[in-house]
CSV table of C-alpha atoms (C1' of nucleotides) in Angstrom, one decimal:
chain,number,residue,atom,x,y,z
N,1328,MET,CA,0.0,0.0,0.0
N,1329,ALA,CA,2.5,2.6,1.1
N,1330,VAL,CA,4.9,1.3,-1.4
N,1331,ALA,CA,2.6,1.9,-4.3
N,1332,LYS,CA,1.7,5.3,-2.8
N,1333,GLU,CA,5.1,6.5,-2.1
N,1334,SER,CA,6.8,5.4,-5.3
N,1335,PRO,CA,4.2,5.2,-8.0
N,1336,PRO,CA,5.3,3.2,-11.0
N,1337,VAL,CA,5.9,5.0,-14.2
N,1338,SER,CA,3.6,2.6,-16.0
N,1339,PRO,CA,0.7,0.7,-14.5
N,1340,ARG,CA,1.6,-2.7,-13.2
N,1341,ASN,CA,-0.4,-5.9,-13.2
N,1342,GLY,CA,-0.8,-8.1,-10.2
N,1343,ALA,CA,2.2,-10.3,-10.9
N,1344,ASP,CA,4.5,-7.3,-11.1
N,1345,GLN,CA,3.2,-5.9,-7.9
N,1346,GLU,CA,3.7,-9.2,-6.2
N,1347,ALA,CA,7.2,-9.4,-7.5
N,1348,GLU,CA,7.9,-6.1,-5.9
N,1349,TYR,CA,7.7,-7.4,-2.4
N,1350,ARG,CA,8.4,-11.1,-2.9
N,1351,GLY,CA,11.8,-10.8,-1.4
N,1352,GLN,CA,10.5,-9.2,1.8
N,1353,THR,CA,7.7,-11.8,2.1
N,1354,ARG,CA,10.2,-14.6,1.7
N,1355,LEU,CA,12.5,-13.1,4.3
N,1356,TRP,CA,9.6,-12.8,6.7
N,1357,LEU,CA,8.6,-16.4,6.2
N,1358,ARG,CA,12.1,-17.7,6.8
N,1359,LEU,CA,12.4,-15.6,9.9
N,1360,LEU,CA,9.1,-16.8,11.2
N,1361,ALA,CA,10.0,-20.4,10.4
N,1362,CYS,CA,13.3,-20.3,12.3
N,1363,THR,CA,11.8,-18.6,15.3
N,1364,THR,CA,8.9,-21.0,15.4
N,1365,LEU,CA,11.1,-24.0,15.2
N,1366,ILE,CA,13.5,-22.9,17.9
N,1367,GLU,CA,10.8,-21.5,20.2
N,1368,GLY,CA,8.8,-24.7,20.0
N,1369,GLU,CA,11.8,-26.8,21.1
N,1370,LEU,CA,12.8,-24.4,23.8
N,1371,ARG,CA,9.3,-24.3,25.2
N,1372,ARG,CA,9.1,-28.1,25.1
N,1373,ARG,CA,12.4,-28.4,27.1
N,1374,PHE,CA,11.4,-25.8,29.6
N,1375,ARG,CA,8.3,-27.6,30.3
N,1376,GLU,CA,9.8,-31.1,30.4
N,1377,GLU,CA,13.0,-30.2,32.3
N,1378,PHE,CA,11.8,-27.5,34.6
N,1379,ASP,CA,8.0,-27.4,34.4
N,1380,PHE,CA,8.4,-23.7,33.5
N,1381,THR,CA,7.3,-21.5,30.6
N,1382,MET,CA,9.4,-19.1,28.5
N,1383,PRO,CA,7.5,-15.9,29.5
N,1384,ARG,CA,8.2,-16.7,33.1
N,1385,PHE,CA,11.9,-17.3,32.2
N,1386,ASP,CA,12.0,-14.0,30.3
N,1387,VAL,CA,10.8,-12.1,33.4
N,1388,LEU,CA,13.4,-13.7,35.6
N,1389,ALA,CA,16.1,-12.9,33.0
N,1390,GLN,CA,15.2,-9.3,33.2
N,1391,LEU,CA,15.3,-9.3,36.9
N,1392,ASP,CA,18.6,-11.2,37.0
N,1393,ARG,CA,20.3,-8.1,35.7
N,1394,GLU,CA,18.8,-5.8,38.3
N,1395,PRO,CA,20.0,-6.8,41.8
N,1396,SER,CA,17.9,-4.0,43.4
N,1397,GLY,CA,14.8,-4.9,41.5
N,1398,LEU,CA,12.9,-3.2,38.8
N,1399,VAL,CA,9.8,-1.0,38.6
N,1400,LEU,CA,7.0,-3.3,37.4
N,1401,GLY,CA,6.2,-1.0,34.5
N,1402,GLU,CA,9.7,-1.5,33.0
N,1403,LEU,CA,8.9,-5.2,32.2
N,1404,PRO,CA,6.3,-4.7,29.5
N,1405,LYS,CA,8.7,-2.3,27.7
N,1406,ARG,CA,11.7,-4.5,27.9
N,1407,LEU,CA,9.9,-7.7,27.0
N,1408,MET,CA,7.8,-6.1,24.3
N,1409,VAL,CA,4.5,-7.4,25.7
N,1410,SER,CA,1.4,-5.6,26.9
N,1411,ALA,CA,1.1,-4.6,30.6
N,1412,GLY,CA,-2.0,-6.7,31.1
N,1413,ASN,CA,-0.1,-9.7,30.0
N,1414,LEU,CA,2.4,-9.5,32.8
N,1415,THR,CA,-0.1,-9.2,35.7
N,1416,PRO,CA,-0.9,-12.9,35.9
N,1417,ILE,CA,2.6,-14.0,35.1
N,1418,VAL,CA,4.1,-11.9,37.8
N,1419,ASP,CA,1.3,-13.0,40.2
N,1420,ARG,CA,2.3,-16.6,39.8
N,1421,LEU,CA,6.0,-15.9,40.1
N,1422,VAL,CA,5.3,-14.2,43.4
N,1423,GLU,CA,3.1,-17.0,44.5
N,1424,ASP,CA,5.8,-19.5,43.7
N,1425,GLY,CA,8.4,-17.6,45.5
N,1426,TYR,CA,10.7,-16.6,42.6
N,1427,ILE,CA,10.2,-12.9,43.0
N,1428,THR,CA,8.7,-10.3,45.4
N,1429,ARG,CA,6.4,-7.5,44.5
N,1430,THR,CA,6.7,-4.4,46.8
N,1431,PRO,CA,4.6,-1.3,46.6
N,1432,SER,CA,6.8,1.8,46.3
N,1433,THR,CA,6.7,4.1,49.3
N,1434,LEU,CA,7.2,7.2,47.1
N,1435,ASP,CA,4.3,6.5,44.7
N,1436,ARG,CA,1.6,4.2,45.6
N,1437,ARG,CA,0.8,3.3,42.0
N,1438,VAL,CA,4.2,1.9,41.5
N,1439,GLN,CA,5.4,-1.6,42.4
N,1440,ILE,CA,9.0,-2.9,42.6
N,1441,VAL,CA,9.6,-6.4,41.6
N,1442,CYS,CA,12.8,-8.2,42.7
N,1443,MET,CA,14.2,-11.7,42.4
N,1444,THR,CA,14.4,-13.8,45.6
N,1445,VAL,CA,17.4,-15.8,46.5
N,1446,GLU,CA,15.6,-19.0,45.5
N,1447,GLY,CA,14.5,-17.3,42.3
N,1448,ARG,CA,18.0,-16.4,41.4
N,1449,LYS,CA,19.2,-19.9,42.1
N,1450,ALA,CA,16.5,-21.4,39.9
N,1451,PHE,CA,17.1,-18.9,37.2
N,1452,ARG,CA,20.8,-19.6,37.0
N,1453,ARG,CA,20.1,-23.3,36.7
N,1454,MET,CA,17.6,-22.8,33.9
N,1455,ALA,CA,19.7,-20.2,32.1
N,1456,LYS,CA,22.6,-22.6,31.9
N,1457,SER,CA,20.4,-25.2,30.3
N,1458,HIS,CA,18.8,-22.6,28.0
N,1459,GLY,CA,22.2,-21.6,26.7
N,1460,SER,CA,23.3,-25.2,26.1
N,1461,TRP,CA,20.1,-26.0,24.4
N,1462,LEU,CA,20.7,-23.2,22.0
N,1463,ALA,CA,24.3,-24.2,21.5
N,1464,GLU,CA,23.0,-27.7,20.7
N,1465,LEU,CA,20.2,-26.6,18.4
N,1466,LEU,CA,22.5,-24.2,16.5
N,1467,ALA,CA,25.6,-26.5,16.6
N,1468,GLU,CA,25.5,-27.2,12.9
N,1469,PHE,CA,25.4,-23.6,11.9
N,1470,PRO,CA,29.0,-22.5,11.2
N,1471,ALA,CA,30.2,-20.7,14.3
N,1472,GLU,CA,32.3,-18.3,12.3
N,1473,ARG,CA,29.2,-17.0,10.6
N,1474,LEU,CA,27.2,-16.4,13.8
N,1475,ASP,CA,28.4,-12.8,14.3
N,1476,GLY,CA,27.7,-12.0,10.7
N,1477,LEU,CA,24.1,-13.2,11.0
N,1478,ILE,CA,23.7,-11.4,14.3
N,1479,GLY,CA,24.8,-8.2,12.6
N,1480,GLU,CA,22.4,-8.6,9.8
N,1481,LEU,CA,19.6,-9.2,12.2
N,1482,ASP,CA,20.6,-6.2,14.2
N,1483,GLU,CA,20.3,-4.1,11.1
N,1484,LEU,CA,17.0,-5.7,10.2
N,1485,LYS,CA,15.7,-4.8,13.6
N,1486,GLY,CA,16.9,-1.3,13.3
N,1487,SER,CA,15.2,-0.9,9.8
N,1488,VAL,CA,11.9,-2.2,11.1
N,1489,ARG,CA,12.0,0.1,14.1
N,1490,ASP,CA,12.7,3.0,11.9
N,1491,ALA,CA,9.9,2.1,9.6
N,1492,LEU,CA,7.5,1.8,12.6
N,1493,GLN,CA,8.6,5.1,13.9
N,1494,LYS,CA,7.6,6.7,10.6
N,1495,SER,CA,4.2,5.0,10.2
H,886,MET,CA,23.9,-30.1,28.3
H,887,ALA,CA,24.4,-32.2,25.3
H,888,VAL,CA,27.3,-30.1,24.3
H,889,ALA,CA,29.1,-30.7,27.5
H,890,LYS,CA,28.3,-34.4,27.2
H,891,GLU,CA,29.3,-34.9,23.6
H,892,SER,CA,32.5,-32.9,23.7
H,893,PRO,CA,33.9,-32.9,27.2
H,894,PRO,CA,36.5,-30.2,27.7
H,895,VAL,CA,40.0,-31.3,28.3
H,896,SER,CA,40.2,-29.2,31.4
H,897,PRO,CA,37.4,-28.3,33.7
H,898,ARG,CA,35.8,-24.9,33.0
H,899,ASN,CA,34.3,-22.4,35.2
H,900,GLY,CA,30.9,-20.8,34.8
H,901,ALA,CA,32.1,-17.9,32.8
H,902,ASP,CA,33.9,-20.1,30.3
H,903,GLN,CA,30.9,-22.3,29.9
H,904,GLU,CA,28.8,-19.2,29.3
H,905,ALA,CA,31.2,-17.9,26.7
H,906,GLU,CA,30.8,-21.2,24.9
H,907,TYR,CA,27.3,-20.5,23.8
H,908,ARG,CA,27.0,-16.7,24.1
H,909,GLY,CA,27.0,-16.4,20.3
H,910,GLN,CA,24.1,-18.8,19.9
H,911,THR,CA,22.2,-17.1,22.6
H,912,ARG,CA,22.7,-13.7,21.1
H,913,LEU,CA,21.6,-15.0,17.7
H,914,TRP,CA,18.4,-16.4,19.2
H,915,LEU,CA,17.6,-13.2,21.0
H,916,ARG,CA,18.0,-11.1,17.8
H,917,LEU,CA,15.9,-13.6,15.8
H,918,LEU,CA,13.2,-13.4,18.5
H,919,ALA,CA,13.3,-9.6,18.6
H,920,CYS,CA,12.9,-9.3,14.9
H,921,THR,CA,10.1,-11.7,14.7
H,922,THR,CA,8.3,-10.2,17.6
H,923,LEU,CA,8.6,-6.8,16.2
H,924,ILE,CA,7.3,-7.6,12.8
H,925,GLU,CA,4.7,-10.1,14.0
H,926,GLY,CA,3.2,-7.5,16.4
H,927,GLU,CA,2.8,-5.0,13.7
H,928,LEU,CA,1.4,-7.4,11.2
H,929,ARG,CA,-1.1,-8.6,13.8
H,930,ARG,CA,-2.2,-5.1,14.6
H,931,ARG,CA,-2.7,-4.2,10.9
H,932,PHE,CA,-4.6,-7.4,10.2
H,933,ARG,CA,-6.9,-6.6,13.1
H,934,GLU,CA,-7.4,-3.0,12.2
H,935,GLU,CA,-7.7,-3.3,8.5
H,936,PHE,CA,-9.5,-6.6,8.1
H,937,ASP,CA,-10.6,-7.6,11.6
H,938,PHE,CA,-8.7,-10.8,11.0
H,939,THR,CA,-6.0,-12.8,12.7
H,940,MET,CA,-2.7,-14.2,11.4
H,941,PRO,CA,-3.5,-17.8,12.2
H,942,ARG,CA,-6.6,-17.5,10.1
H,943,PHE,CA,-4.7,-15.8,7.3
H,944,ASP,CA,-2.1,-18.6,7.5
H,945,VAL,CA,-4.7,-21.3,6.9
H,946,LEU,CA,-6.1,-19.4,3.9
H,947,ALA,CA,-2.6,-19.0,2.5
H,948,GLN,CA,-2.2,-22.8,2.6
H,949,LEU,CA,-5.5,-23.4,0.9
H,950,ASP,CA,-4.9,-20.7,-1.7
H,951,ARG,CA,-2.2,-23.0,-3.2
H,952,GLU,CA,-4.6,-26.0,-3.3
H,953,PRO,CA,-7.5,-25.3,-5.7
H,954,SER,CA,-9.0,-28.8,-5.0
H,955,GLY,CA,-8.6,-28.5,-1.3
H,956,LEU,CA,-6.5,-30.1,1.3
H,957,VAL,CA,-6.8,-32.9,3.8
H,958,LEU,CA,-7.4,-31.2,7.1
H,959,GLY,CA,-4.5,-33.2,8.6
H,960,GLU,CA,-2.1,-31.5,6.3
H,961,LEU,CA,-2.6,-28.1,7.9
H,962,PRO,CA,-1.0,-28.8,11.3
H,963,LYS,CA,2.1,-30.2,9.5
H,964,ARG,CA,2.5,-27.3,7.1
H,965,LEU,CA,1.7,-24.6,9.7
H,966,MET,CA,3.8,-26.2,12.4
H,967,VAL,CA,1.1,-26.1,15.0
H,968,SER,CA,-0.8,-28.7,16.9
H,969,ALA,CA,-3.9,-30.4,15.5
H,970,GLY,CA,-6.0,-29.3,18.4
H,971,ASN,CA,-5.1,-25.8,17.7
H,972,LEU,CA,-6.7,-25.8,14.3
H,973,THR,CA,-10.0,-27.2,15.2
H,974,PRO,CA,-11.6,-23.9,16.5
H,975,ILE,CA,-9.8,-21.8,13.8
H,976,VAL,CA,-11.1,-24.0,11.0
H,977,ASP,CA,-14.5,-24.0,12.7
H,978,ARG,CA,-14.7,-20.3,12.6
H,979,LEU,CA,-13.4,-20.0,9.0
H,980,VAL,CA,-16.2,-22.3,8.0
H,981,GLU,CA,-18.8,-20.4,10.0
H,982,ASP,CA,-17.7,-17.2,8.4
H,983,GLY,CA,-17.9,-18.7,4.9
H,984,TYR,CA,-14.2,-18.5,3.9
H,985,ILE,CA,-13.8,-22.3,3.6
H,986,THR,CA,-15.7,-25.5,3.5
H,987,ARG,CA,-15.1,-28.7,5.4
H,988,THR,CA,-16.3,-31.9,3.7
H,989,PRO,CA,-16.0,-35.4,5.1
H,990,SER,CA,-14.1,-37.7,2.7
H,991,THR,CA,-16.2,-40.4,1.1
H,992,LEU,CA,-13.3,-42.8,1.1
H,993,ASP,CA,-12.4,-42.5,4.8
H,994,ARG,CA,-14.9,-41.2,7.2
H,995,ARG,CA,-12.2,-40.0,9.6
H,996,VAL,CA,-10.8,-37.6,7.0
H,997,GLN,CA,-12.1,-34.1,6.2
H,998,ILE,CA,-11.3,-32.0,3.1
H,999,VAL,CA,-11.0,-28.3,3.6
H,1000,CYS,CA,-11.3,-26.0,0.6
H,1001,MET,CA,-11.5,-22.3,0.1
H,1002,THR,CA,-14.8,-20.8,-1.1
H,1003,VAL,CA,-15.0,-18.2,-3.9
H,1004,GLU,CA,-15.5,-15.5,-1.3
H,1005,GLY,CA,-12.7,-16.8,0.8
H,1006,ARG,CA,-10.3,-16.7,-2.1
H,1007,LYS,CA,-11.4,-13.1,-2.9
H,1008,ALA,CA,-10.9,-12.0,0.7
H,1009,PHE,CA,-7.5,-13.8,0.9
H,1010,ARG,CA,-6.2,-12.1,-2.3
H,1011,ARG,CA,-7.1,-8.7,-0.9
H,1012,MET,CA,-5.4,-9.4,2.4
H,1013,ALA,CA,-2.4,-11.1,0.8
H,1014,LYS,CA,-1.8,-8.0,-1.2
H,1015,SER,CA,-1.8,-5.8,1.9
H,1016,HIS,CA,0.3,-8.3,3.8
H,1017,GLY,CA,3.0,-8.1,1.1
H,1018,SER,CA,3.0,-4.4,0.9
H,1019,TRP,CA,3.1,-4.1,4.7
H,1020,LEU,CA,6.2,-6.2,4.7
H,1021,ALA,CA,7.7,-4.2,1.9
H,1022,GLU,CA,7.1,-1.1,4.0
H,1023,LEU,CA,8.4,-2.5,7.2
H,1024,LEU,CA,11.6,-3.8,5.5
H,1025,ALA,CA,12.0,-0.9,3.1
H,1026,GLU,CA,15.1,0.4,4.9
H,1027,PHE,CA,16.9,-2.9,4.8
H,1028,PRO,CA,19.1,-2.9,1.6
H,1029,ALA,CA,17.2,-4.9,-1.0
H,1030,GLU,CA,20.4,-6.3,-2.5
H,1031,ARG,CA,21.1,-8.0,0.8
H,1032,LEU,CA,17.7,-9.7,1.2
H,1033,ASP,CA,18.6,-12.8,-0.7
H,1034,GLY,CA,21.8,-13.2,1.3
H,1035,LEU,CA,19.9,-13.0,4.5
H,1036,ILE,CA,17.2,-15.4,3.3
H,1037,GLY,CA,20.0,-17.8,2.4
H,1038,GLU,CA,21.5,-17.6,5.8
H,1039,LEU,CA,18.1,-18.2,7.4
H,1040,ASP,CA,17.5,-21.2,5.2
H,1041,GLU,CA,20.7,-22.7,6.3
H,1042,LEU,CA,19.9,-21.9,9.9
H,1043,LYS,CA,16.6,-23.6,9.6
H,1044,GLY,CA,18.3,-26.6,8.1
H,1045,SER,CA,20.8,-26.7,10.9
H,1046,VAL,CA,18.1,-26.6,13.5
H,1047,ARG,CA,16.1,-29.3,11.8
H,1048,ASP,CA,19.1,-31.5,11.6
H,1049,ALA,CA,19.8,-31.0,15.3
H,1050,LEU,CA,16.2,-31.8,16.2
H,1051,GLN,CA,16.3,-34.9,14.1
H,1052,LYS,CA,19.3,-36.1,16.1
H,1053,SER,CA,17.9,-35.3,19.6
O,344,DA,C1',-7.3,24.5,46.2
O,345,DG,C1',-9.2,21.6,43.3
O,346,DG,C1',-10.6,19.7,38.9
O,347,DA,C1',-8.5,17.6,34.5
O,348,DA,C1',-5.1,14.9,32.6
O,349,DA,C1',-1.7,11.6,33.0
O,350,DT,C1',0.3,7.5,34.9
O,351,DA,C1',0.6,2.7,36.9
O,352,DC,C1',-1.4,-1.1,37.1
O,353,DT,C1',-5.5,-4.6,36.8
O,354,DT,C1',-9.5,-6.7,34.9
O,355,DT,C1',-12.2,-8.5,31.1
O,356,DA,C1',-13.4,-10.7,26.8
O,357,DA,C1',-11.8,-13.0,22.9
O,358,DG,C1',-8.6,-15.7,20.7
O,359,DC,C1',-4.3,-18.5,20.2
O,360,DT,C1',-1.5,-22.4,21.8
O,361,DT,C1',-0.1,-26.7,23.7
O,362,DA,C1',-0.2,-31.4,25.8
O,363,DA,C1',-3.0,-34.9,27.0
O,364,DA,C1',-7.0,-37.5,26.9
O,365,DG,C1',-11.0,-38.8,24.3
O,366,DT,C1',-13.8,-40.6,20.2
O,367,DA,C1',-14.6,-42.7,15.9
O,368,DA,C1',-13.0,-45.1,11.9
O,369,DT,C1',-9.7,-47.9,9.7
O,370,DT,C1',-6.0,-51.1,9.1
O,371,DC,C1',-3.2,-54.8,10.5
O,372,DC,C1',-2.5,-59.3,11.5
O,373,DA,C1',-3.0,-63.7,13.9
X,588,DT,C1',-12.9,-62.9,11.5
X,589,DG,C1',-12.2,-60.2,15.1
X,590,DG,C1',-9.4,-57.9,18.4
X,591,DA,C1',-5.2,-54.6,18.8
X,592,DA,C1',-3.0,-50.9,17.0
X,593,DT,C1',-3.0,-46.9,14.2
X,594,DT,C1',-4.9,-42.8,12.3
X,595,DA,C1',-7.8,-38.5,12.0
X,596,DC,C1',-9.7,-35.4,14.5
X,597,DT,C1',-11.9,-33.1,18.8
X,598,DT,C1',-12.1,-31.9,23.5
X,599,DT,C1',-10.3,-30.2,27.8
X,600,DA,C1',-7.4,-27.7,31.0
X,601,DA,C1',-4.0,-24.5,31.6
X,602,DG,C1',-1.5,-20.7,30.2
X,603,DC,C1',-0.1,-16.8,27.0
X,604,DT,C1',-1.6,-12.6,24.4
X,605,DT,C1',-3.9,-8.5,23.2
X,606,DA,C1',-7.1,-4.4,23.2
X,607,DA,C1',-10.0,-2.0,25.7
X,608,DA,C1',-12.1,-0.6,29.7
X,609,DG,C1',-11.6,0.2,34.7
X,610,DT,C1',-9.4,1.7,39.3
X,611,DA,C1',-6.4,4.2,42.0
X,612,DT,C1',-3.0,7.6,42.5
X,613,DT,C1',-0.3,11.5,41.2
X,614,DT,C1',0.7,15.6,38.6
X,615,DC,C1',-0.4,19.6,36.2
X,616,DC,C1',-2.5,23.8,35.7
X,617,DT,C1',-5.7,27.5,36.5
DNA sequence: AGGAAATACTTTAAGCTTAAAGTAATTCCA
DNA sequence: TGGAATTACTTTAAGCTTAAAGTATTTCCT
């Protein structure tokens, strides 16, 4: 839509030509999605089988692991790129299960501080180690010397998409 | 885990060394996930706003678009890499809404054939066109001449992961 | 001061997702 | 032939996810 609008073709194009215009981008998207789905499914399966845990819960712990003094609850949706409402029940359960604490701020009664417990940190370290080795296993056949190159490309891709989103 | 088992280090390693061993793979995974999440969120938002539709529904139609004579229902979970139970309510609703038909096979009463309707095909074409141009827009800043290279890398990555999964 | 706007978070409704268990039909094979 | 195993699909329970609406608190501004 925006493409056709922003750079109108000199001559009218038929459906096939238009399709050809964005085939590369569509193919890239499908590959990206396939890779992510494949890896995510396997990671989820292993988290469940080995630790009876879910990835969203792990992701929350991973954020808190980097913040010894805890984090304002509202930071989590931003960092994890999920909605705020999403986190409420996930944090609820992590508190229930003793992995984290949720403390109302004394300065602003709307704000809550979440912080990993000692047990939470221990559990996270254990799971993080497995998580890393699972990834190393799953990606073992991909040439290690090309990892950084691919990471760089994906970084650029992410930047491009962010820029495009800013504009729209 | 498997890495440590399959190629035991000559000398014992401390935690930091172990972590370094798979940091590249972890970073790659996080980039991959970030790119996918970013794009997927935007596509979902646009599907909802423009067409009041969801991506899983679109994915089903995309599969059926390539099969003029329909598809055995059981093929969908395989192609879309989702569970069978997942598709039941999605297909239910696509049938309800008139996008597809679901016909019991006369040869095997366990089997159902799903097939796009004329209206479904029309709706799909319209959405697919937008889908493509959205992707072109979102990826517009990424150098077009490097698309194929990245696609190739992701293809290889996918193959590597598939191989690793086969082994495990 | 005191009302409007903004902020932080929760709740709700709808839909996606999976694993596991369940149902019905078919095939396999002894 | 007739029971066991397999296959195709559905159902269920639990959890993730979002958008939108709701609540409580704070800030901003007149």
